[in-house]
Amino acid sequence: MTDEYLLNNKIKDSGYRLGYLAGKLNLSRAGLYNKINGKTEFLASEIQALSDILKLDGKEREEIFFNKKVDKLSTN
């Protein structure tokens, strides 16, 4: 399960816009939005590409994309 809160913070901190990131992932803006918000799942290749673009280290990648326990604040 993707931690929407952490991912949105990383995207915001990066200064990249969703449209730019979506293009880099070969997704529509709406497609990326759906993945960030848990409506659809990220593919492994998308996780790797996004990790590279956002310069996520292994721990950050694990916390964002593979965290089974997401607190209530991040799901509201």
Coordinates of C-alpha atoms in Angstrom, one line a residue:
M1 CA 0.0 0.0 0.0
T2 CA 1.4 3.4 -1.0
D3 CA 1.7 6.0 1.8
E4 CA 0.0 8.9 0.0
Y5 CA 1.0 11.4 2.6
L6 CA 4.7 10.7 2.4
L7 CA 4.7 10.4 -1.4
N8 CA 2.8 13.7 -1.8
N9 CA 5.4 15.4 0.5
K10 CA 8.3 14.1 -1.4
I11 CA 6.7 15.3 -4.7
K12 CA 6.0 18.7 -3.2
D13 CA 9.6 18.9 -1.8
S14 CA 11.0 18.0 -5.2
G15 CA 9.4 20.9 -7.0
Y16 CA 8.3 18.6 -9.9
R17 CA 4.7 19.0 -11.1
L18 CA 2.4 15.9 -11.5
G19 CA 2.2 16.4 -15.2
Y20 CA 6.0 16.2 -15.6
L21 CA 6.2 13.1 -13.4
A22 CA 3.3 11.5 -15.2
G23 CA 5.1 12.0 -18.5
K24 CA 8.3 10.5 -17.2
L25 CA 6.3 7.4 -16.1
N26 CA 4.4 7.2 -19.4
L27 CA 1.1 7.9 -17.5
S28 CA -1.6 10.4 -17.9
R29 CA -1.8 13.0 -15.1
A30 CA -5.1 11.3 -14.0
G31 CA -3.4 7.9 -14.1
L32 CA -0.6 9.1 -11.8
Y33 CA -3.1 10.7 -9.5
N34 CA -5.0 7.4 -9.2
K35 CA -1.8 5.6 -8.3
I36 CA -0.8 8.2 -5.7
N37 CA -4.2 8.0 -4.1
G38 CA -4.4 4.2 -4.0
K39 CA -7.0 3.7 -6.6
T40 CA -4.6 1.7 -8.7
E41 CA -1.2 0.2 -7.9
F42 CA 2.2 1.3 -9.0
L43 CA 4.1 -1.2 -11.2
A44 CA 7.7 -2.1 -10.1
S45 CA 9.1 -0.1 -13.1
E46 CA 7.1 2.9 -12.0
I47 CA 8.3 2.7 -8.4
Q48 CA 11.9 2.4 -9.6
A49 CA 11.6 5.4 -12.0
L50 CA 9.8 7.6 -9.5
S51 CA 12.4 6.6 -6.8
D52 CA 15.2 7.7 -9.2
I53 CA 13.5 11.0 -10.2
L54 CA 12.7 11.9 -6.6
K55 CA 16.1 10.6 -5.4
L56 CA 14.5 8.3 -2.8
D57 CA 16.9 6.1 -0.8
G58 CA 16.0 2.5 0.0
K59 CA 14.4 3.3 3.3
E60 CA 12.2 6.1 1.9
R61 CA 11.1 3.8 -1.0
E62 CA 10.2 1.1 1.5
E63 CA 8.2 3.6 3.7
I64 CA 6.3 5.1 0.8
F65 CA 5.6 2.1 -1.5
F66 CA 5.7 -1.0 0.7
N67 CA 4.3 0.2 4.0
K68 CA 1.4 -2.1 5.0
K69 CA 0.6 0.1 8.0
V70 CA -0.5 3.6 6.9
D71 CA -1.7 6.0 9.7
K72 CA -5.2 7.5 9.6
L73 CA -3.9 11.0 8.8
S74 CA -2.5 9.9 5.5
T75 CA -5.7 8.2 4.4
N76 CA -8.0 11.1 4.9

